[in-house]
Short mmCIF file of C-alpha atoms and ligand atoms in Angstrom, two decimals:
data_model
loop_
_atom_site.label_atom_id
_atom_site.label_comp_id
_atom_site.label_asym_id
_atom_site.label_seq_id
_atom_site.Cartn_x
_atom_site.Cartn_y
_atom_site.Cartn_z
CA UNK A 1 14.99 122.80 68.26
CA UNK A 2 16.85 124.74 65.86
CA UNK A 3 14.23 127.85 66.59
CA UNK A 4 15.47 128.13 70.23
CA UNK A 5 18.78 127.74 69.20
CA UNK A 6 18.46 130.85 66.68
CA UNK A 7 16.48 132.50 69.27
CA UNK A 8 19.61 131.98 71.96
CA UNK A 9 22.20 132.56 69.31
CA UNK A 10 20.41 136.25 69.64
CA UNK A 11 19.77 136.88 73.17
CA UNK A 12 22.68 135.55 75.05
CA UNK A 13 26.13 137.04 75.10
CA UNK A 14 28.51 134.57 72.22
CA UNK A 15 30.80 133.45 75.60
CA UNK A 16 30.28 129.76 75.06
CA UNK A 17 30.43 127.63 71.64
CA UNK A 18 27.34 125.67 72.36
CA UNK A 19 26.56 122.17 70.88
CA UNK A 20 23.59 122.60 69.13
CA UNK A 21 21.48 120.34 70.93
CA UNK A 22 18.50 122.02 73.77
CA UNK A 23 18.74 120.03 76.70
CA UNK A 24 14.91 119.95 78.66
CA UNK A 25 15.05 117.19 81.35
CA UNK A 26 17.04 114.14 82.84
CA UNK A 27 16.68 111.03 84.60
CA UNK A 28 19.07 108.79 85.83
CA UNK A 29 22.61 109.38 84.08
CA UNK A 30 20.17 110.22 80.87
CA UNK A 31 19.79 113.79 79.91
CA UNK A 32 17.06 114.69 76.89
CA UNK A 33 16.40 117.01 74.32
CA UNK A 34 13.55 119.18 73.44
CA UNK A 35 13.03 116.35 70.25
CA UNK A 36 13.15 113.89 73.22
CA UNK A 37 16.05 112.27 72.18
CA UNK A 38 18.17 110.85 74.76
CA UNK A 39 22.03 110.95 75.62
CA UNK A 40 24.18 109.23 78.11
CA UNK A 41 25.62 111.68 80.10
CA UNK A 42 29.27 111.28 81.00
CA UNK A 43 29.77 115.10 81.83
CA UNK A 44 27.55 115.70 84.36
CA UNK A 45 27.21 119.61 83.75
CA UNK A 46 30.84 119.48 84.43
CA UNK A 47 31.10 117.80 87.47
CA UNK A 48 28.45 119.40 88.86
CA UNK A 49 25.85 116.69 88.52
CA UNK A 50 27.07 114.21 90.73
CA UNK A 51 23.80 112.25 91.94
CA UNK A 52 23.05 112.57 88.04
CA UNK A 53 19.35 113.61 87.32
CA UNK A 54 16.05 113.24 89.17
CA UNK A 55 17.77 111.96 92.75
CA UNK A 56 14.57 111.46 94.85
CA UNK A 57 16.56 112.29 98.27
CA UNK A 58 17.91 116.00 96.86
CA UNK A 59 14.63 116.76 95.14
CA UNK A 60 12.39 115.76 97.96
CA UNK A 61 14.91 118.01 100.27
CA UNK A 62 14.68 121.35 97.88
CA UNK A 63 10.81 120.85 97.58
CA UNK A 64 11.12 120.88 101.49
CA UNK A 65 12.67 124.24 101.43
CA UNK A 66 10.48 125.86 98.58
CA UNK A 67 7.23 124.44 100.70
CA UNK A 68 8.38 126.34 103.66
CA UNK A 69 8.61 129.48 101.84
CA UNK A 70 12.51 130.45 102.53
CA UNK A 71 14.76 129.60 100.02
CA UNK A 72 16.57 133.32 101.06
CA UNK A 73 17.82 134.03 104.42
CA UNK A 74 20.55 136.98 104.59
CA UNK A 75 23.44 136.72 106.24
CA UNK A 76 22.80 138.96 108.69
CA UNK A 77 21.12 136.42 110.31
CA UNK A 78 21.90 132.79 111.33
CA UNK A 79 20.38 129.65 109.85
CA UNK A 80 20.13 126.18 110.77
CA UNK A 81 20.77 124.20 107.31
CA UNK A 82 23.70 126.42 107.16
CA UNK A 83 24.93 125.73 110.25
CA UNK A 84 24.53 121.80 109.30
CA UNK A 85 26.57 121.67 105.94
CA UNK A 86 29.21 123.85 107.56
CA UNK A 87 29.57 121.51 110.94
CA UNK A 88 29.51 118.23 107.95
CA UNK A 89 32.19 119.82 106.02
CA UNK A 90 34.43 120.81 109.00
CA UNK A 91 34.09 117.10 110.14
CA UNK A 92 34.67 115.29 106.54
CA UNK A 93 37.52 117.84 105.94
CA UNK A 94 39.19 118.05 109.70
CA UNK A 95 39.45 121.74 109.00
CA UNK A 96 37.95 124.60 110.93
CA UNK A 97 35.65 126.95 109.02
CA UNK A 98 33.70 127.56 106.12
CA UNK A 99 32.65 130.78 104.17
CA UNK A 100 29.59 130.04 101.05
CA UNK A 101 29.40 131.97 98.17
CA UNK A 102 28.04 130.43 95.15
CA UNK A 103 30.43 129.35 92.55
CA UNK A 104 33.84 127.93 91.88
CA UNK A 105 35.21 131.66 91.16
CA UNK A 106 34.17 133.10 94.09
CA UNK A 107 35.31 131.00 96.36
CA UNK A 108 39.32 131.49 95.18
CA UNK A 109 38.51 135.06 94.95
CA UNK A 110 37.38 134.47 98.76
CA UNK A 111 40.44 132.25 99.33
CA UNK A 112 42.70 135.39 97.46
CA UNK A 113 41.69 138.12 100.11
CA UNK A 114 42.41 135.28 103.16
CA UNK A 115 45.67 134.58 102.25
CA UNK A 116 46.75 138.24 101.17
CA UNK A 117 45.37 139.74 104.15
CA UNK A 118 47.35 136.45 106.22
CA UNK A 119 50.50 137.69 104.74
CA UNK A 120 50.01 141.81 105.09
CA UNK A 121 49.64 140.72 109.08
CA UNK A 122 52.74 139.00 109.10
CA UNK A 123 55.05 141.92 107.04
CA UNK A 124 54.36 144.31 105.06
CA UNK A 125 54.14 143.34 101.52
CA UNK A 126 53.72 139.78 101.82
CA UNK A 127 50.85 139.54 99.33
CA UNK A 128 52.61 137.93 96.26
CA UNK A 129 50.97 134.32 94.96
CA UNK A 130 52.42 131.23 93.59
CA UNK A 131 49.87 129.20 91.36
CA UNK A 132 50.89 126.14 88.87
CA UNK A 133 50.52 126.53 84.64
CA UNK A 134 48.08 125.13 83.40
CA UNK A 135 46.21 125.56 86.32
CA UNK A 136 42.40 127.04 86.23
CA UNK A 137 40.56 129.15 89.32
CA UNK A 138 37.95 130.75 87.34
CA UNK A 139 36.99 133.90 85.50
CA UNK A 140 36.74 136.87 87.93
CA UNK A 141 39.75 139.19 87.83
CA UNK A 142 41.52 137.79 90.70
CA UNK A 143 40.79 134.10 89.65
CA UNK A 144 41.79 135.26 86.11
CA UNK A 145 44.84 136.18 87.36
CA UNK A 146 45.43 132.82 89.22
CA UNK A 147 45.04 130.59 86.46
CA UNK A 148 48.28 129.65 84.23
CA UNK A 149 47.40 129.66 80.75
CA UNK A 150 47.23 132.77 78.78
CA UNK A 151 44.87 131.88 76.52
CA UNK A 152 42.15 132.77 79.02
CA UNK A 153 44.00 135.86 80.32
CA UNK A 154 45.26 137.62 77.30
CA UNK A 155 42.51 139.99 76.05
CA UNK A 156 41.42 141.33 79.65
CA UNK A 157 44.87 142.78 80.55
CA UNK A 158 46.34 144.29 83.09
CA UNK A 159 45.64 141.18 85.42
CA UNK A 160 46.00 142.05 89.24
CA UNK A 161 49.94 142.90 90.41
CA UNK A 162 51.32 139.78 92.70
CA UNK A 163 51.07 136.25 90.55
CA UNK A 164 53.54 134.14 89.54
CA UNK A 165 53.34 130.52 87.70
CA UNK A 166 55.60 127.92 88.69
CA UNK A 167 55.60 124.44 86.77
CA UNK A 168 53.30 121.92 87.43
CA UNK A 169 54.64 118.76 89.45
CA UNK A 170 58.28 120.21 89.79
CA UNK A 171 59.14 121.11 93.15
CA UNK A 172 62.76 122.43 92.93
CA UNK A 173 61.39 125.11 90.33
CA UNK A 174 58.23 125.89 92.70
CA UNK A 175 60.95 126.26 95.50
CA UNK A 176 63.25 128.42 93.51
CA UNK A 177 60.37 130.89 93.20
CA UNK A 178 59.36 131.52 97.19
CA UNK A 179 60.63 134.58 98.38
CA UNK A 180 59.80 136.53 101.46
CA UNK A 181 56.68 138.42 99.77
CA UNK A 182 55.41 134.78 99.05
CA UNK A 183 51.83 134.26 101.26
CA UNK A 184 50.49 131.34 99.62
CA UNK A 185 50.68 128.70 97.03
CA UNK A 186 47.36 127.48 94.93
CA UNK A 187 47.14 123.99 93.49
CA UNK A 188 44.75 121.74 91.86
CA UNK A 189 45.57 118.37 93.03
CA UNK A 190 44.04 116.92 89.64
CA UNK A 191 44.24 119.87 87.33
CA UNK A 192 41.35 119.88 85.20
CA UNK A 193 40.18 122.49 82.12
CA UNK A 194 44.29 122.02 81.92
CA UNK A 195 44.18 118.49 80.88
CA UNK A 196 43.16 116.29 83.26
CA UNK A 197 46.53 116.36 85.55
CA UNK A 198 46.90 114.54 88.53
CA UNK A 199 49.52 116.09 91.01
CA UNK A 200 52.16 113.76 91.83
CA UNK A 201 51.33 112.78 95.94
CA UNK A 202 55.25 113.51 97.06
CA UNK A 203 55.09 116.55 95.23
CA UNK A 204 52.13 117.84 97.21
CA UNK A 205 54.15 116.10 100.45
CA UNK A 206 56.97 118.18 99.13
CA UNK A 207 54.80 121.59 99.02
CA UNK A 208 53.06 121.16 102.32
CA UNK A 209 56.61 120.75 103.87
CA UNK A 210 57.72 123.97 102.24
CA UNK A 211 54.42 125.91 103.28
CA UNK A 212 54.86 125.00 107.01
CA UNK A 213 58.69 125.91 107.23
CA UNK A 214 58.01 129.20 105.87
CA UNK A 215 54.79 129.89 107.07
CA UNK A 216 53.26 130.31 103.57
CA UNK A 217 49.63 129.37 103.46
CA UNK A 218 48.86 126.28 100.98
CA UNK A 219 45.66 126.34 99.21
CA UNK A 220 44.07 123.63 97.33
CA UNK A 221 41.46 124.12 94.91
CA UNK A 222 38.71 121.15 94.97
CA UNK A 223 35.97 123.20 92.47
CA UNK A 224 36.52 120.00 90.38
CA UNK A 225 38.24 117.39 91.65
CA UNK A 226 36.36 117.31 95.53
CA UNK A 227 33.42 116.16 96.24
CA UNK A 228 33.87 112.44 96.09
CA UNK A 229 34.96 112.34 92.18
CA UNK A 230 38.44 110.61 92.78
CA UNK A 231 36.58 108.00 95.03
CA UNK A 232 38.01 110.18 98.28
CA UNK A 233 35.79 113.24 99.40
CA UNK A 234 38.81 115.67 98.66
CA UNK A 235 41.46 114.50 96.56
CA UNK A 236 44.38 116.03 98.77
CA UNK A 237 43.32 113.15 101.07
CA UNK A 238 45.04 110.64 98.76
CA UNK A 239 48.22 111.93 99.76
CA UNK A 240 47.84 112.13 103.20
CA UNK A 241 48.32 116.14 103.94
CA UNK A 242 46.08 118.77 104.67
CA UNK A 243 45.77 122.23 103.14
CA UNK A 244 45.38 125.34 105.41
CA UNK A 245 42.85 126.44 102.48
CA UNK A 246 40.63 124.63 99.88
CA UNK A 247 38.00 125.41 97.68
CA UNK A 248 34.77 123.95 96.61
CA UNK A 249 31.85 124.24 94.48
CA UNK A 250 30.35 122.37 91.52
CA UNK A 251 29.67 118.85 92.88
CA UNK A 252 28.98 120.58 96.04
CA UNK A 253 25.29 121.83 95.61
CA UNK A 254 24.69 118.30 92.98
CA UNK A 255 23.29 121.05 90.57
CA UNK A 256 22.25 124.17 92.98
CA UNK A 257 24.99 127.01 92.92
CA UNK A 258 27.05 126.93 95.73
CA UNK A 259 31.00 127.45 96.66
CA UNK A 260 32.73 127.42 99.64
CA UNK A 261 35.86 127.89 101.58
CA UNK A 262 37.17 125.94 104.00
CA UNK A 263 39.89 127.14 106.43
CA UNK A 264 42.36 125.13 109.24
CA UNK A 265 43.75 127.09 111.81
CA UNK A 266 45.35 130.43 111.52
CA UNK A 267 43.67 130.77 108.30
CA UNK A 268 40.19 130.34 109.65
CA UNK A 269 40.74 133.09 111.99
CA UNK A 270 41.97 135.73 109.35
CA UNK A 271 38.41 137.25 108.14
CA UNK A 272 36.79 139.83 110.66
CA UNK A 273 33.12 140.68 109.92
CA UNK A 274 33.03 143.21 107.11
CA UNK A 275 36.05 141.60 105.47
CA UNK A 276 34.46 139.65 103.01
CA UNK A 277 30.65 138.70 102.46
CA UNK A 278 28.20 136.97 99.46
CA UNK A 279 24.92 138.20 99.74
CA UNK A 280 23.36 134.90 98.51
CA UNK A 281 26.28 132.73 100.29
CA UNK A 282 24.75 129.74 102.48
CA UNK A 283 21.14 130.09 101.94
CA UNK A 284 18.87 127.78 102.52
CA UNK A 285 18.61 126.24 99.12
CA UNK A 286 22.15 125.65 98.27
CA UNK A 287 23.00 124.53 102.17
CA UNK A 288 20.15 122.20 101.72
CA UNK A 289 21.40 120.88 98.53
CA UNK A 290 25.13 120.59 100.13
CA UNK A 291 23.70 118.63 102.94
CA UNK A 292 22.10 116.08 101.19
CA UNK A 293 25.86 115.63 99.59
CA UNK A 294 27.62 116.00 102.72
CA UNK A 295 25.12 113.03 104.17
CA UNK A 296 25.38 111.03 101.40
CA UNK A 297 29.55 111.20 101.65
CA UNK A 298 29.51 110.62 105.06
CA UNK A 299 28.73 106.82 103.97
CA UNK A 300 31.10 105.10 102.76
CA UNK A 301 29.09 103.29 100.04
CA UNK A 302 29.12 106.58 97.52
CA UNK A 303 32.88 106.89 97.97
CA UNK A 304 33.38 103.01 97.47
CA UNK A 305 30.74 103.09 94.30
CA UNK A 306 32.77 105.65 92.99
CA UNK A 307 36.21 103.15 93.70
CA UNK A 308 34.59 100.11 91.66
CA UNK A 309 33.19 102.36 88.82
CA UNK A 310 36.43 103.92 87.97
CA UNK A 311 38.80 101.07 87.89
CA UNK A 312 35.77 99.42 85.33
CA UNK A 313 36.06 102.53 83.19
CA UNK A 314 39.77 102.44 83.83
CA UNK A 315 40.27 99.44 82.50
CA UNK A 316 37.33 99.79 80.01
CA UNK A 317 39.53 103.04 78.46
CA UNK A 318 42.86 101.01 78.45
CA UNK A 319 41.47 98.45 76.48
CA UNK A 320 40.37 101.38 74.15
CA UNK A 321 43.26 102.27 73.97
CA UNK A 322 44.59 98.86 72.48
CA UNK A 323 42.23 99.26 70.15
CA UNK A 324 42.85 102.83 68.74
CA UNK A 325 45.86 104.09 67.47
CA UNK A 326 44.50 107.90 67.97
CA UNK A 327 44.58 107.57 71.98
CA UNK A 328 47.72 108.61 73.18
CA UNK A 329 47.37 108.17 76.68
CA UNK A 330 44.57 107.86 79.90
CA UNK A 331 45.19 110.06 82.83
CA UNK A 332 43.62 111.47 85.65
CA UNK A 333 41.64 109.64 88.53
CA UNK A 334 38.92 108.07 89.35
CA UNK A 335 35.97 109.36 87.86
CA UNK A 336 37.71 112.37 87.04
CA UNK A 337 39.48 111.04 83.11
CA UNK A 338 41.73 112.46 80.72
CA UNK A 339 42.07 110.64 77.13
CA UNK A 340 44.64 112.33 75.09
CA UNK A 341 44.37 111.96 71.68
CA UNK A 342 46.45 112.64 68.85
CA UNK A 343 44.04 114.53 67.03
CA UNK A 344 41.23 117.83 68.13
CA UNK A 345 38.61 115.95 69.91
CA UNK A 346 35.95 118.37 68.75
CA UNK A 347 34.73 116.41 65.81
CA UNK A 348 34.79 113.07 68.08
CA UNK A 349 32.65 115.15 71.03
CA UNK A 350 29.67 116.44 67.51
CA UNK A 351 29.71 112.54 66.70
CA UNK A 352 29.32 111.59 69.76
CA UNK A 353 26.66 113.95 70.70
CA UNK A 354 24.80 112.95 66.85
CA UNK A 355 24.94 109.20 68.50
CA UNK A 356 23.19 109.94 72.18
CA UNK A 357 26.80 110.16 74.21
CA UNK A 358 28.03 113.60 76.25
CA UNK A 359 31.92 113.83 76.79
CA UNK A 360 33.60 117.25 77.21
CA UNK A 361 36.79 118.43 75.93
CA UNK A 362 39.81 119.72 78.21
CA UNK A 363 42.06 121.71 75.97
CA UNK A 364 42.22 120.88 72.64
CA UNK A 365 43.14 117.12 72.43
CA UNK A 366 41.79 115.98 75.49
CA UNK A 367 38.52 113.89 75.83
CA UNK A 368 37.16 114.64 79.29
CA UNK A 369 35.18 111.98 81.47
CA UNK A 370 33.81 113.65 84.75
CA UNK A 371 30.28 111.56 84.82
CA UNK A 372 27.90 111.46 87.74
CA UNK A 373 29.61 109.65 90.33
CA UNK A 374 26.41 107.20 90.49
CA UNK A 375 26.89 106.09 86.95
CA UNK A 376 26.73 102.24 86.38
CA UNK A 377 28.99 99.38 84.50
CA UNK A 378 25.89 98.66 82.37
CA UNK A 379 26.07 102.72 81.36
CA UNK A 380 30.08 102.76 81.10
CA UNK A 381 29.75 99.58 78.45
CA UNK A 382 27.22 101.84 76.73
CA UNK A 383 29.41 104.56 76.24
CA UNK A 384 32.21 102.81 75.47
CA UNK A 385 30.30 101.02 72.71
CA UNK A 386 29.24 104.32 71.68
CA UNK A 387 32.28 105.65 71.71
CA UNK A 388 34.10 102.93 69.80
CA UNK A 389 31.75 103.17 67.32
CA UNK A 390 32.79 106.99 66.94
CA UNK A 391 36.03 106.13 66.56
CA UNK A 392 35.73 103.00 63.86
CA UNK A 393 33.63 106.03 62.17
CA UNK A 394 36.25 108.53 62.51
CA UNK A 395 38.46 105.95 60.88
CA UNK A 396 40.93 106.03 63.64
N1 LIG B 1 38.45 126.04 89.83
C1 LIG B 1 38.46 124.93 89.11
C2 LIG B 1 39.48 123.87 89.39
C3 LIG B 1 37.53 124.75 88.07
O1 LIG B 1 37.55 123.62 87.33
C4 LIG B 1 36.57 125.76 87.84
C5 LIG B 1 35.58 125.62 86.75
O2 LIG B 1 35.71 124.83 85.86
C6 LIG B 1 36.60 126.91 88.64
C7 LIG B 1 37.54 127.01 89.64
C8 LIG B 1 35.60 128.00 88.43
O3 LIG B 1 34.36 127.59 88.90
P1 LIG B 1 33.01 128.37 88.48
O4 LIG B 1 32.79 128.14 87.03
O5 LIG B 1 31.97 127.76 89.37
O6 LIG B 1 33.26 129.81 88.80
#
């Protein structure tokens, strides 16, 4: 193992600190190694795994595609798969129309040109953006530039013109900061590489009321939090409002790149053709891939599987908690965790990983639990025995 890792450490680009571990295959909520040893996976690739590994259903569908020998179809032409996993997210959503790209960055960057041009047709001017700190859209410049936290931002400066940051969950300072060039607000409603940050449902009530009085568009981003990981499809749907905008990718495609965004009303009319285009956006791989998601939240048995597996690890983590002095607090929702501790997580995360069990980090202090939303009680008591055992070790 430690060959390939060499080998990588001199090939790829140093933009991610890498466990040292060479991940080959997975089954189940089980990934392995290239030594074959085996880890319980409560990551999920970051939320992207959400069937877990080796779903017969999504691999059965993809060999489908590859077997009849178009996994490509441009979008200068129409296809059907397409077609499908746009009509199934228009119906789960009860919004209007979707544009695919293929990743979480893309599809703000999408969801940026919408709302600007929205504004520039209703004055001149009206392109500035409102977007919460902490908050996290992605890496490309205009995505950059949406995310509040510096940290990410500071050594690819000058960011785009037009962004401003109001404080997360505080509405009177988010209202103090509309003016007349505002055209839309962005919001995570569970923030997530900020902490693992719920937004307060009145607060979101709050902002929707503001967005329709002054005809700003609101625009929630889903890349993490959608998708059925708080145990609804979208999480905005806990708190009973509807964006004009939202973004989506990760848990989307269950492990094939995909993004999309997904418009209501005069928002879904803004783009004209040559606005805005992805050149791999819907094809029939990922649109397969989002179908077999789209079906398989259309039941009601993921969504309530999700339900019953949280409040377990819910109450799993509280008891934790009890137990160790080190965790501060659990937040979040659903399957979707935050457990803050009082100490950098990164040594807890290499033990962990030396005894079989994959958590993630959100910030410094943060243990992150996004696991595939099919994961079992049997495999939560497993990595909460794992985990405890990390901590006893830790001497916490
Ligand atoms: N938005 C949110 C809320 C995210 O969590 C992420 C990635 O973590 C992104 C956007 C960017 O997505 P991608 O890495 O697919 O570009």
């Amino acid at each position: 193992m430690q060959d390939f890792i060499e080998r990588g450490k001199s090939v790829y680009m140093e933009t991610y600190a890498q466990f040292p571990v060479v991940l080959t295959r997975g089954s189940g909520r089980y990934v392995f190694d290239i030594d074959g040893k085996k880890y319980l996976d409560m990551v999920a690739g970051i939320a992207v795994n959400i069937f877990g590994y080796g779903d017969a259903e999504l691999s059965a569908a993809l060999q489908e595609v590859i077997a009849n020998g178009m996994m490509h179809c441009s979008n200068l032409y129409w296809n059907r798969v397409g077609i499908e996993a746009a009509d199934r997210l228009v119906r789960l959503s009860k919004m209007d129309r979707v544009f695919f790209c293929n990743s979480g960055t893309e599809a703000n960057e999408a969801a940026i040109k919408l709302v600007k041009k929205y504004g520039s047709s209703k004055s001149e001017g009206r392109t500035d953006i409102i977007t919460m700190q902490q908050s996290f859209h992605g890496r490309t410049y205009g995505a950059l530039t949406a995310t509040g936290q510096t940290k990410y931002q500071e050594a690819f400066k000058p960011l785009l013109p037009g962004f401003a940051y109001a404080p997360f969950n505080d509405f009177a300072a988010l209202e103090a900061m509309v003016t007349d060039t505002t055209c839309a607000i962005f919001i995570e409603p569970v923030q997530g590489e900020g902490g693992v940050i719920p937004a307060d449902p009145v607060f979101l009530q709050n902002v929707r009321k503001l967005c329709d009085k002054k005809d700003i568009l609101l625009v929630f981003d889903e890349v993490q939090c959608g998708m059925g990981r708080t145990g609804y499809t979208f999480a905005w749907q806990a708190a009973q409002i509807v964006p004009d905008v939202m973004t989506l990718a990760k848990g989307l495609g269950a492990g094939v790149p995909i993004g999309a965004v997904v418009a209501k009303g005069a928002a879904a009319q803004v783009f004209r053709p040559g606005d805005h285009g992805a050149t791999f956006g819907g094809n029939l791989l990922s649109t397969t891939a989002a179908n077999c998601v789209l079906k398989r939240l259309e039941e009601s048995s993921l969504l309530n599987h999700v339900k019953d597996v949280s409040d377990y690890l819910w109450a799993a983590l509280q008891n934790l908690k009890q137990q160790f002095s080190i965790i501060e607090e659990i937040r979040g929702t659903g399957l979707m965790v935050g457990v803050q501790l009082s100490m950098p997580v990164r040594p807890i995360l290499d033990a962990c990983m030396d005894a079989g069990l994959i958590l993630a980090s959100a910030g410094s202090h943060t243990l992150r639990f996004v696991p595939p939303l099919t994961i079992t009680h049997e495999e939560i008591d497993e990595a909460i025995t794992l985990l405890t055992n990390v901590l006893k070790k830790s001497g916490s």
